[in-house]
Coordinates of C-alpha atoms in Angstrom, one line a residue:
X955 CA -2.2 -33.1 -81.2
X956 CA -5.2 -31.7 -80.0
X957 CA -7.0 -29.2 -81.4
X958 CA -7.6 -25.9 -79.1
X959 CA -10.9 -25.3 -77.4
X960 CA -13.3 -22.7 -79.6
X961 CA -12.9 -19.6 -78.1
X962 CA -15.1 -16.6 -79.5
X963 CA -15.4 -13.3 -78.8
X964 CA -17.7 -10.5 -78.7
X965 CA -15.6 -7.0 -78.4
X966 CA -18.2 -3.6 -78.6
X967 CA -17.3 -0.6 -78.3
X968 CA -19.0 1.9 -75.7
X969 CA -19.4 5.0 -77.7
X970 CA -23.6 4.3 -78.5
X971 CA -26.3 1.9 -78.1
X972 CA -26.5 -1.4 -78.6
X973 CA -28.0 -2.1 -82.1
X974 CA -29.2 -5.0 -83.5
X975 CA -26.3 -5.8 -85.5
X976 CA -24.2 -5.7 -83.0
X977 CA -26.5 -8.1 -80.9
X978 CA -26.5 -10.9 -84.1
X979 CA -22.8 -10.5 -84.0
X980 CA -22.8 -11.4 -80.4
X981 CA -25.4 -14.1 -81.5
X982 CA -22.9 -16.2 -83.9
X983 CA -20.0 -15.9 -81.6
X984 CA -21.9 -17.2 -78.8
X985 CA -24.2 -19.8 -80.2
X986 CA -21.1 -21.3 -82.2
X987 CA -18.9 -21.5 -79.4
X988 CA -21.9 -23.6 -77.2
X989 CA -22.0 -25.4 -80.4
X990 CA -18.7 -26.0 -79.9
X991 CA -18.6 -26.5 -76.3
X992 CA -16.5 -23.2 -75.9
X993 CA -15.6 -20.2 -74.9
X994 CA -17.4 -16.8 -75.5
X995 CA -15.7 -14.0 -74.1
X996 CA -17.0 -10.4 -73.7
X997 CA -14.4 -7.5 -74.4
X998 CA -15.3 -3.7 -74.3
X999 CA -13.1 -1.8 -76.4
X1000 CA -13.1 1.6 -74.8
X1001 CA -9.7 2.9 -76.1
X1002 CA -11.8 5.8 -77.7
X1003 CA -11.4 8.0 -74.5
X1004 CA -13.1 11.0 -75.9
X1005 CA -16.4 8.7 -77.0
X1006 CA -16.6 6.1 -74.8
X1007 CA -19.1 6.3 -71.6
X1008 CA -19.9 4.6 -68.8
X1009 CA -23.5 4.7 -69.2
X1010 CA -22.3 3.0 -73.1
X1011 CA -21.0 0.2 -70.9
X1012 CA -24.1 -0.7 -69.1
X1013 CA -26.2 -0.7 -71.9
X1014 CA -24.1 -3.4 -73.5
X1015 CA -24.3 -5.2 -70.4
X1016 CA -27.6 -4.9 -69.6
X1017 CA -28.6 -5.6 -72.8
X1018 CA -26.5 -9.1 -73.4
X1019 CA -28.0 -10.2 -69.6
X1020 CA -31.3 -9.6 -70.6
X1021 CA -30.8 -11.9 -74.4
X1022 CA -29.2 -14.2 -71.8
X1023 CA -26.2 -14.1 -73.8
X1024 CA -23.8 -15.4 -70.8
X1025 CA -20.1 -14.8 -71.0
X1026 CA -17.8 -17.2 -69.6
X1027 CA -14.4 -15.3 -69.2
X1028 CA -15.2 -10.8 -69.0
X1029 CA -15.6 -8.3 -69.5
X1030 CA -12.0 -7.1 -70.0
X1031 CA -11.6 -3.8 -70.5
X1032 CA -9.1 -2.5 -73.0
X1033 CA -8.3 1.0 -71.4
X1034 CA -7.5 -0.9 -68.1
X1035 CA -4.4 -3.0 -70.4
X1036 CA -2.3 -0.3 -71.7
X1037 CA 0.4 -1.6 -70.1
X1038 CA 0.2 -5.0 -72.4
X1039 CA 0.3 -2.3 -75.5
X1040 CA 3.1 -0.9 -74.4
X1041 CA 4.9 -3.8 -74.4
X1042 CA 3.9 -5.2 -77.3
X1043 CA 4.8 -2.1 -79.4
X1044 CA 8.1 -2.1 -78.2
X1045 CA 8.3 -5.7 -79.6
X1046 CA 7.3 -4.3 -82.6
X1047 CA 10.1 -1.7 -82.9
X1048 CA 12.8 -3.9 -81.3
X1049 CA 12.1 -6.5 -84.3
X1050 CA 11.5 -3.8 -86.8
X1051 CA 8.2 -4.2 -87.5
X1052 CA 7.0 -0.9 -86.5
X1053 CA 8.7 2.9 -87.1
X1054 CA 8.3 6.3 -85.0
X1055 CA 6.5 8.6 -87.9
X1056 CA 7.7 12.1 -87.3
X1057 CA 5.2 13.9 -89.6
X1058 CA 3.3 16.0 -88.9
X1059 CA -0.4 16.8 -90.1
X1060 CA 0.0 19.7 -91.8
X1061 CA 2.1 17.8 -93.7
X1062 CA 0.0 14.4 -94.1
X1063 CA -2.7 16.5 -95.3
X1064 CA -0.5 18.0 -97.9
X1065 CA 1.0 14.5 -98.8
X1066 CA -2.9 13.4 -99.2
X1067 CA -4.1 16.6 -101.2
X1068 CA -0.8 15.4 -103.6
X1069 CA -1.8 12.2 -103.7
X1070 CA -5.4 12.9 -104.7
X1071 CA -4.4 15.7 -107.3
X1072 CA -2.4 12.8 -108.9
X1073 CA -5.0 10.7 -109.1
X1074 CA -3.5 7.8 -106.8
X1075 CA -5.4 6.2 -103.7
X1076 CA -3.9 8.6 -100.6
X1077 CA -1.6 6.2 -98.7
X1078 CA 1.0 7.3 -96.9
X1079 CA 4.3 7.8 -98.7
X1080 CA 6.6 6.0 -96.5
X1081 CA 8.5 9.0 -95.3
X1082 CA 9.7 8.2 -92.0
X1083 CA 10.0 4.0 -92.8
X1084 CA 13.7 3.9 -93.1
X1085 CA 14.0 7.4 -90.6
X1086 CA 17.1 6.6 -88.3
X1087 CA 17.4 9.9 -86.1
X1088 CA 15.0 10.7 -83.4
X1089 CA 14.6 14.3 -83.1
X1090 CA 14.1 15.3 -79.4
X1091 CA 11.0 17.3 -78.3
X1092 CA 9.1 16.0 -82.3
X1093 CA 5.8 14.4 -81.7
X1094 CA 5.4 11.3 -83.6
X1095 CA 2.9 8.4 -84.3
X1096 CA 4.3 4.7 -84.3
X1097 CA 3.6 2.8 -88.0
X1098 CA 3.2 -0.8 -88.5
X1099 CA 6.0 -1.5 -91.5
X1100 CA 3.5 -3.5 -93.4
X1101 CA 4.3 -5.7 -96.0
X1102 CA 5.2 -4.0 -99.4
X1103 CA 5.2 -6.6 -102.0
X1104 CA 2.8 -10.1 -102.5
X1105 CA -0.6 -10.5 -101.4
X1106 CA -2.5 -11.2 -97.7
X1107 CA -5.5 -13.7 -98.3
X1108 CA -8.2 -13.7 -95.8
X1109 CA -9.0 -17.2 -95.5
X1110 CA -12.4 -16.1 -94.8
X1111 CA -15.2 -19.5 -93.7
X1112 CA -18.4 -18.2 -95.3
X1113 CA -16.9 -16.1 -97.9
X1114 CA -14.0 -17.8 -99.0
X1115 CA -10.5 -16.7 -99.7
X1116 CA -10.6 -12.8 -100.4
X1117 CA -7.3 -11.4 -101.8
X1118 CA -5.7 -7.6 -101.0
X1119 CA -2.6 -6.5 -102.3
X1120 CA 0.0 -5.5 -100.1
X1121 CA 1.2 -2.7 -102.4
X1122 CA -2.9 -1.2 -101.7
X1123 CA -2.1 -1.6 -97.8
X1124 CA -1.2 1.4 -95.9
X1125 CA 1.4 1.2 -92.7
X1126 CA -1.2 1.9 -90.4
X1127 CA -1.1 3.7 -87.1
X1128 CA -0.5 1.6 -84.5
X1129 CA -0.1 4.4 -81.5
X1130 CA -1.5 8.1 -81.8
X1131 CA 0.8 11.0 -80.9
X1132 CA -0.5 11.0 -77.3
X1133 CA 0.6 7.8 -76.8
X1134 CA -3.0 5.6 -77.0
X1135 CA -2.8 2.3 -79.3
X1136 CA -5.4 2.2 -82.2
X1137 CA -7.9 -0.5 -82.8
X1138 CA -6.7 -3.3 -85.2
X1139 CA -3.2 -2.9 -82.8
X1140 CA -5.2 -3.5 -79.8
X1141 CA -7.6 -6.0 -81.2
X1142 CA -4.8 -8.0 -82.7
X1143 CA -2.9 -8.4 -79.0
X1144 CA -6.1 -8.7 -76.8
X1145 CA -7.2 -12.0 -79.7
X1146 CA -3.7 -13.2 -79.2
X1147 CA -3.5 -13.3 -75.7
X1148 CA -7.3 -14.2 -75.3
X1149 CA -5.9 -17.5 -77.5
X1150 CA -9.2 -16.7 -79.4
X1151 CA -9.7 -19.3 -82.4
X1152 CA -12.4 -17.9 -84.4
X1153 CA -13.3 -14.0 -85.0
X1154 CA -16.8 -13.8 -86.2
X1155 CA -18.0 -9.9 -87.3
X1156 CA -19.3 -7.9 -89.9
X1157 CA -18.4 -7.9 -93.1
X1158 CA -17.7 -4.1 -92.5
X1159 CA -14.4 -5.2 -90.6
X1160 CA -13.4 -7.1 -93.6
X1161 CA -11.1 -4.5 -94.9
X1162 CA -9.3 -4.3 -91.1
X1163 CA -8.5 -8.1 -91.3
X1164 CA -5.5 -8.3 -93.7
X1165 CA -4.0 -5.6 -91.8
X1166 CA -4.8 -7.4 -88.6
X1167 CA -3.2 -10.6 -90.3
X1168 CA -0.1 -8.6 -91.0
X1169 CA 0.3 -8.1 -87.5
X1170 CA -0.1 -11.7 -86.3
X1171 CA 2.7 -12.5 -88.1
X1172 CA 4.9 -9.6 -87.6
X1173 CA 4.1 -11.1 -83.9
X1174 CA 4.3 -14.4 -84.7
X1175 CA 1.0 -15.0 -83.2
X1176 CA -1.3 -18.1 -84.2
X1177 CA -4.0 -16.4 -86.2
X1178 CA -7.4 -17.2 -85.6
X1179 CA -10.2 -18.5 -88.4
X1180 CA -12.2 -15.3 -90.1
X1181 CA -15.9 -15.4 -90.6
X1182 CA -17.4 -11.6 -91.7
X1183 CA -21.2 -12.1 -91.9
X1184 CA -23.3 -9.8 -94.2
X1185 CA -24.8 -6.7 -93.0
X1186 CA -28.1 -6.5 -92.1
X1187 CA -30.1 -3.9 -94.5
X1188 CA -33.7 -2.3 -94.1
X1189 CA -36.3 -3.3 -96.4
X1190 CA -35.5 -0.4 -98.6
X1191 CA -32.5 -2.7 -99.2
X1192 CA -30.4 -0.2 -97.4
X1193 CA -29.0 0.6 -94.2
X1194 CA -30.9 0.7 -91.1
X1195 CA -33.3 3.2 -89.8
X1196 CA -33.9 4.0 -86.4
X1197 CA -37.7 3.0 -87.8
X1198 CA -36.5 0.2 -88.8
X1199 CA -34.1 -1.8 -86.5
X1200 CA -31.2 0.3 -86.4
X1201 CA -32.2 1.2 -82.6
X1202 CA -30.7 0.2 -79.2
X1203 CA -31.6 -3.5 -78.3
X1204 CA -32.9 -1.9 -75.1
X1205 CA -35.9 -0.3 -76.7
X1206 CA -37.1 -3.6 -78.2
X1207 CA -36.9 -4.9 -74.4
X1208 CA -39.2 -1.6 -73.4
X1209 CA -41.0 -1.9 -76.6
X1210 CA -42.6 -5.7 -75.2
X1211 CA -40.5 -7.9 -77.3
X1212 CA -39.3 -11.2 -75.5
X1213 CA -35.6 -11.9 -75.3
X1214 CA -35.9 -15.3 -76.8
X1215 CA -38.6 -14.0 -79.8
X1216 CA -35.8 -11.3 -80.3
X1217 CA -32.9 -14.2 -80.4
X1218 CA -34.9 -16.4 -82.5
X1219 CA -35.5 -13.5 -85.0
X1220 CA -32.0 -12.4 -85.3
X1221 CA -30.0 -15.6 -85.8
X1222 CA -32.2 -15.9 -88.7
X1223 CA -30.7 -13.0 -90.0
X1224 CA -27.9 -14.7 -91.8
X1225 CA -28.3 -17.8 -91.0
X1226 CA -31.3 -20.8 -91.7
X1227 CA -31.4 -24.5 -91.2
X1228 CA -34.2 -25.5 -93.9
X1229 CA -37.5 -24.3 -93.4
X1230 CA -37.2 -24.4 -89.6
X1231 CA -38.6 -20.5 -88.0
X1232 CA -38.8 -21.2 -84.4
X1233 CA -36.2 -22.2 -82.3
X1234 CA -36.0 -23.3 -78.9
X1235 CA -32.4 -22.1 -77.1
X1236 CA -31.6 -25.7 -77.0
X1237 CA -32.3 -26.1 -80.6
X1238 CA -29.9 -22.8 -81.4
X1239 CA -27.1 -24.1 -79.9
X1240 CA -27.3 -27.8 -81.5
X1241 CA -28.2 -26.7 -85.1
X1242 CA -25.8 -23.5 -85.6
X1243 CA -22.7 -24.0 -87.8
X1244 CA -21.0 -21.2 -89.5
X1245 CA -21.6 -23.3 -92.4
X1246 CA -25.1 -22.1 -92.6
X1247 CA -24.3 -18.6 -92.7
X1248 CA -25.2 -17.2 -96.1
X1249 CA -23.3 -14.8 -97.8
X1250 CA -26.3 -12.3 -99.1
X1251 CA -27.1 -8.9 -97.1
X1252 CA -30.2 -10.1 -94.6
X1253 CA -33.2 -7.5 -94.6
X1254 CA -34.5 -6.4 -90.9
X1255 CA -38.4 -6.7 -91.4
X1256 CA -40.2 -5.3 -88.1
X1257 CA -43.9 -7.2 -89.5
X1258 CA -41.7 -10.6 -89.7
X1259 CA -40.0 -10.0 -85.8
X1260 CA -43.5 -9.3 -84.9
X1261 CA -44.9 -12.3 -85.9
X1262 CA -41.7 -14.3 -84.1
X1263 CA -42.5 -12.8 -81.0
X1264 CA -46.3 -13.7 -81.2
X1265 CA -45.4 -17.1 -81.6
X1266 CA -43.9 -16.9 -78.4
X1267 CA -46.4 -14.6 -76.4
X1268 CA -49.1 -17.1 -77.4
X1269 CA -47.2 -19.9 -75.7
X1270 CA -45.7 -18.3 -72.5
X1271 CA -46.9 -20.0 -69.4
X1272 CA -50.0 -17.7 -67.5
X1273 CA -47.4 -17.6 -64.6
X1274 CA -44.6 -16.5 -66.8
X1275 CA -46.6 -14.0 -68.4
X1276 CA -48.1 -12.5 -65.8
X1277 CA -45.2 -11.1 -64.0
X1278 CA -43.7 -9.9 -67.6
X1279 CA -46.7 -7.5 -68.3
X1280 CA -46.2 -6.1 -64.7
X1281 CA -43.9 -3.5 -65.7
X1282 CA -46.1 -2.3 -68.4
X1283 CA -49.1 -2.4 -66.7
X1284 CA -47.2 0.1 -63.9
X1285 CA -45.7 2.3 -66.9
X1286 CA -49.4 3.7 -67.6
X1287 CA -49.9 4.3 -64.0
X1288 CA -52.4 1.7 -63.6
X1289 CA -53.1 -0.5 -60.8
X1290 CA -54.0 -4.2 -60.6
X1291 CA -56.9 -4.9 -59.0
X1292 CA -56.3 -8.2 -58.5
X1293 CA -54.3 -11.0 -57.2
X1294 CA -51.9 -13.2 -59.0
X1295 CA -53.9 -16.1 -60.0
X1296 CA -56.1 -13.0 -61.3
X1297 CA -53.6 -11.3 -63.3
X1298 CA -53.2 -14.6 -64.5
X1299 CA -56.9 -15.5 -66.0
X1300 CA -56.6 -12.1 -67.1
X1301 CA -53.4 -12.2 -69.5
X1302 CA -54.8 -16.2 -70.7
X1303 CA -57.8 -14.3 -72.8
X1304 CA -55.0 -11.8 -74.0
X1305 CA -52.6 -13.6 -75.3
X1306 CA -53.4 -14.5 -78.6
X1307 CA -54.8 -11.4 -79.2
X1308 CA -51.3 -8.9 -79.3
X1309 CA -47.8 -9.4 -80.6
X1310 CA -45.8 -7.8 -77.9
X1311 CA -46.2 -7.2 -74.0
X1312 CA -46.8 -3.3 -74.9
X1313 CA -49.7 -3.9 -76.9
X1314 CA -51.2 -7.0 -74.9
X1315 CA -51.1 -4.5 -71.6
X1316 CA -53.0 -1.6 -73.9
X1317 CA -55.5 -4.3 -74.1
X1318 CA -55.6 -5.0 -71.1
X1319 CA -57.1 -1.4 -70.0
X1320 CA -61.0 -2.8 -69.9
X1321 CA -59.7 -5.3 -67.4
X1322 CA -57.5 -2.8 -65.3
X1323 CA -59.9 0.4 -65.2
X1324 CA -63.1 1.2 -64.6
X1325 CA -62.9 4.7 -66.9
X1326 CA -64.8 2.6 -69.6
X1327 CA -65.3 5.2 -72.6
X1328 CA -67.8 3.6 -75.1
X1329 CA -67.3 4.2 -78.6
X1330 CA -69.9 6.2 -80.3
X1331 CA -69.8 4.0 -83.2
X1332 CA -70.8 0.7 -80.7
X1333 CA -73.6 2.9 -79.1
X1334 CA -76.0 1.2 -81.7
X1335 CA -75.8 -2.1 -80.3
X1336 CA -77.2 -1.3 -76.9
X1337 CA -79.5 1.4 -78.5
X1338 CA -81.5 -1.9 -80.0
X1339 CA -80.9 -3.8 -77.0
X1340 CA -84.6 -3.9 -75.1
X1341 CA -84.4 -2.7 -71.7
X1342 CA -86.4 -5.2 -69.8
X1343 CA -84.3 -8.2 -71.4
X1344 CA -80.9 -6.0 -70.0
X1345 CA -82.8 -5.9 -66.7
X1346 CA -83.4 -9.5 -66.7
X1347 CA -79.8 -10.6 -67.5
X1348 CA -78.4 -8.0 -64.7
X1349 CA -80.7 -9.5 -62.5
X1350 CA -80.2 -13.4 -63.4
X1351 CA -76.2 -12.0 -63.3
X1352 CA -76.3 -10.6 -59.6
X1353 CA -78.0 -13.7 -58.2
X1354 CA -74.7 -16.0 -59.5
X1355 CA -73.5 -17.6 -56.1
X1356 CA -70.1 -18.6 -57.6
X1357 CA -69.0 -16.2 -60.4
X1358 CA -67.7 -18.1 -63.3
X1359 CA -67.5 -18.2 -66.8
X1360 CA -69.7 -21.0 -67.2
X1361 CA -72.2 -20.0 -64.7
X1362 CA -72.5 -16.4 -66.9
X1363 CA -72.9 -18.5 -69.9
X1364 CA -75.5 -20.6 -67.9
X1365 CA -77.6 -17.3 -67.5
X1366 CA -76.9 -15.9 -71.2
X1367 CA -78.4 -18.8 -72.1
X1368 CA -81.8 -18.5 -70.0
X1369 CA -82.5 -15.1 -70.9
X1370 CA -81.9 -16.0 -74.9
X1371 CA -84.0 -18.8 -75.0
X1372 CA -86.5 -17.1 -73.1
X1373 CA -86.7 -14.5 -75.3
X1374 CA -85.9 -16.0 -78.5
X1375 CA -82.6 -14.3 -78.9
X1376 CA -79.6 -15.0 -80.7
X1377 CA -76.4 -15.0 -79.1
X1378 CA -74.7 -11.9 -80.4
X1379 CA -77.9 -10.3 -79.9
X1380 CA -77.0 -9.9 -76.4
X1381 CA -73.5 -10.9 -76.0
X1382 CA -72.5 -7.5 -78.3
X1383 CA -74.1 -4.8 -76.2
X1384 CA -73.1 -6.6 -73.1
X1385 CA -69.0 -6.3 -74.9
X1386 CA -69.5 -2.9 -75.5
X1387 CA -70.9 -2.6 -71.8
X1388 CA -67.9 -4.2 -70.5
X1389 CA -65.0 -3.5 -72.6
X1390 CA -66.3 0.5 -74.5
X1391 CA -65.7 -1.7 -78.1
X1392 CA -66.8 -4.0 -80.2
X1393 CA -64.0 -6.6 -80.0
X1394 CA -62.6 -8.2 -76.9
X1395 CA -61.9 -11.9 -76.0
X1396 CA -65.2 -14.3 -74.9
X1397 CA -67.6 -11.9 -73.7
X1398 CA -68.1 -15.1 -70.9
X1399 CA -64.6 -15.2 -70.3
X1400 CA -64.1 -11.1 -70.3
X1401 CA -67.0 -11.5 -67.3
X1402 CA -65.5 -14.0 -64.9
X1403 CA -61.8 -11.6 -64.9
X1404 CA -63.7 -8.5 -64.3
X1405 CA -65.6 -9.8 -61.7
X1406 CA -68.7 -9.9 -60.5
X1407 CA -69.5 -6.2 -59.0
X1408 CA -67.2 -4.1 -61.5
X1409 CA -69.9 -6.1 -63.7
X1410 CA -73.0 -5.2 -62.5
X1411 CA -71.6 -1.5 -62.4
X1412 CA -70.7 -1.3 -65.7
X1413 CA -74.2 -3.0 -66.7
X1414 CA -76.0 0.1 -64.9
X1415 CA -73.9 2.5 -65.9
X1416 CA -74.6 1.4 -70.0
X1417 CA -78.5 1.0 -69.0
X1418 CA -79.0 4.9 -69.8
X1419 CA -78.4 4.1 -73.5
X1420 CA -79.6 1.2 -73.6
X1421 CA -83.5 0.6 -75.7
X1422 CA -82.7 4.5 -76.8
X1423 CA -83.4 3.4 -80.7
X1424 CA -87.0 2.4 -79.7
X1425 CA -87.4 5.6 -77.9
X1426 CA -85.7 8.3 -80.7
X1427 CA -88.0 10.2 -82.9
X1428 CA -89.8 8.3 -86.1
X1429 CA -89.7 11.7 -87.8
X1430 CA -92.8 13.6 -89.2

């Protein structure tokens, strides 16, 4: 017989951002279902009326579209299939796997204060398990009559089998007292009727999945492979920060960070084929395997997705990124004075020079702006420049027919050799000129992009400082 098509799922819930665990969960399922030439199909589980948002909603959306993390069959919506609850937990109590629980809370606190002063774990006791009558007008919660006796293993695939006893299992709440279904009740029937084969999640949900298990087969459903991944820790070696990584996927988008750097980063959290760092998408989906999951808690290290993302900054077309620095570019109110074969020359001498799209824009300012402040500490370098060799070069610069890189470093090289110069001699007060600093790309290069006029301005405006060292005091 044939074995079922992979079918994964990745089923958030809309009461807060979405972090970066989250996102690597949504990682594995997807990449092993291409893997598998699959399924991966998005669920929001928004049962938590009270907590769940709209705006929640969109975040996850926007922020899966913007990983590229397609879905093939969503989003369903959980609070939009109560009816399909309903039924199910009538087929529940018509089989006698589920009981009305008539208690109320004053008295499950009292049975858990009781339990605790005893020095037992503070399960419910069972009351209303063999309860026949059905007092009229009583509010009551709907139990799932788990298992008493034996064991439930958790075939888990990275983890191996992981046992629970049944006797340390509650009978969980399946429906509140206002009528809404829980979560492992609702996750149980949306997986069943999804005919999803593999469940891949956090180790946090490993505790829910022997209760889950108890309900496939009080349904009789097929249950689906387990896989609980490790958590993902800070460096401190515990949980996330909002410093460090515990944050909404979003702000890494508005922090510069490119969708595939961010990808590449996270399925390495968890998961490693050899020595390999960068993937390509194409490679992802080819090399993943649950198989290669490991089973120790993975740090989030901000230097390491830093240097992930430059490796792809340094590589991204001109054209390509070009029109990603855009938005930042406008998010510092600047304009761009410039076409787009411009902006693209521009971003070229940048590229290597900044790990994200925020900080390669910040460097861009010299380019962008003419509000040049120079740094009092570079001041020295056109204080010792002489002013008749900065006269010369302005001059030799105005008369360039065709303003290039080369022909600037055509007329560097005149007014060196004429004057028996060394490069940097001129090149550094011409950067600090140009750019306010001491570093910057090719001072040649930095020329061409900020064209010929913007140039010549900035070359008179610096000429007021400029031989000032030869000119201050000698002292007494």
């Amino acid at each position: 017989m044939a074995m079922p098509s992979v079918r994964t799922r990745f089923a958030p819930s809309p009461t807060g951002y979405l972090h970066i665990g989250g996102v690597r969960t949504a990682l594995f399922n997807y990449l092993f279902a291409r893997h598998e030439g699959g399924q991966f199909i998005l669920r929001i589980e928004d049962t938590d009326r009270e907590r769940s948002t709209p705006e929640a909603t969109a975040v996850i959306l926007d922020g899966l579209s913007w990983l590229g993390l397609d879905w093939d069959e969503g989003p369903f919506y959980q609070s939009e299939r109560s009816g399909l609850y309903r039924e199910n937990v009538e087929r529940l109590l018509a089989a006698g796997h589920a009981y009305r629980c008539y208690c109320s809370p004053a008295e499950l606190e009292a049975k858990r204060a009781a339990a605790l002063s005893a020095g037992q774990k503070p399960m419910y006791d069972r009351t209303c398990r063999s309860r026949t009558d059905h007092p009229e007008g009583t509010a009551f919660v709907v139990r799932f009559k788990a298992p008493i006796v034996g064991e439930t293993v958790v075939p888990d695939l990275v983890k191996g089998p992981v046992v629970f006893q049944n006797q340390e299992l509650d009978d969980l709440i399946i429906v509140r007292s206002d009528g809404t279904p829980t979560y492992n009740f609702c996750a149980v029937v949306d997986d069943a009727l999804m005919r999803i084969t593999h469940i891949i999640r956090g180790e946090d949900h490993l505790t829910n999945t022997p209760k889950q298990i108890q309900l496939y087969r009080a349904f009789g459903f097929p249950e689906p492979a387990f896989t609980h991944v490790p958590l993902i820790h800070g460096l401190s070696g515990g949980r996330l920060s909002k410093r460090h990584g515990a944050t909404s996927v979003t702000a890494y988008r508005d922090a510069g960070y490119l969708p595939d750097a961010l990808v590449n980063y996270l399925v390495r959290l968890g998961w490693s084929y050899g020595d390999q760092e960068i993937f390509t998408r194409r490679e992802l989906v080819e090399k993943f395997s649950l198989d290669r999951v490991g089973t120790a808690a993975a740090v989030f290290d901000p230097e390491k997705l830093d240097w992930v993302n430059f490796q792809y900054l340094k590589v991204l077309p001109p054209r390509e990124l070009a029109l990603a620095i855009k938005p930042f570019i406008a998010a510092r109110g600047w304009t761009i004075p410039g076409d787009e074969v411009w902006l693209e020359k521009l971003v070229v001498t940048l590229q290597t020079r900044a790990k994200t799209l925020d900080e390669l824009a910040a460097s861009a300012h010299f380019y962008l702006c003419d509000d040049i402040q120079i740094d009092p500490a570079a001041t020295t370098h056109l204080a010792k420049t002489d002013p008749a060799v900065w006269m010369e070069l302005r001059q030799g610069l105005a008369g360039i027919p065709e303003w290039s890189a080369a022909a600037i470093h055509a007329v560097f090289d005149t007014v060196i050799a004429r004057h028996h110069l060394k490069l940097g001699q001129l090149a550094q007060p011409v950067r600090v000129a140009l750019t306010g600093g001491t570093t910057s790309p090719g001072i040649f290069e930095v020329a061409e992009v900020v064209g010929k006029e913007r140039v010549l301005a900035r070359l008179d405006r610096a000429a007021s400082r400029v031989g000032q060292a030869a000119q201050a005091p000698t002292g007494t």
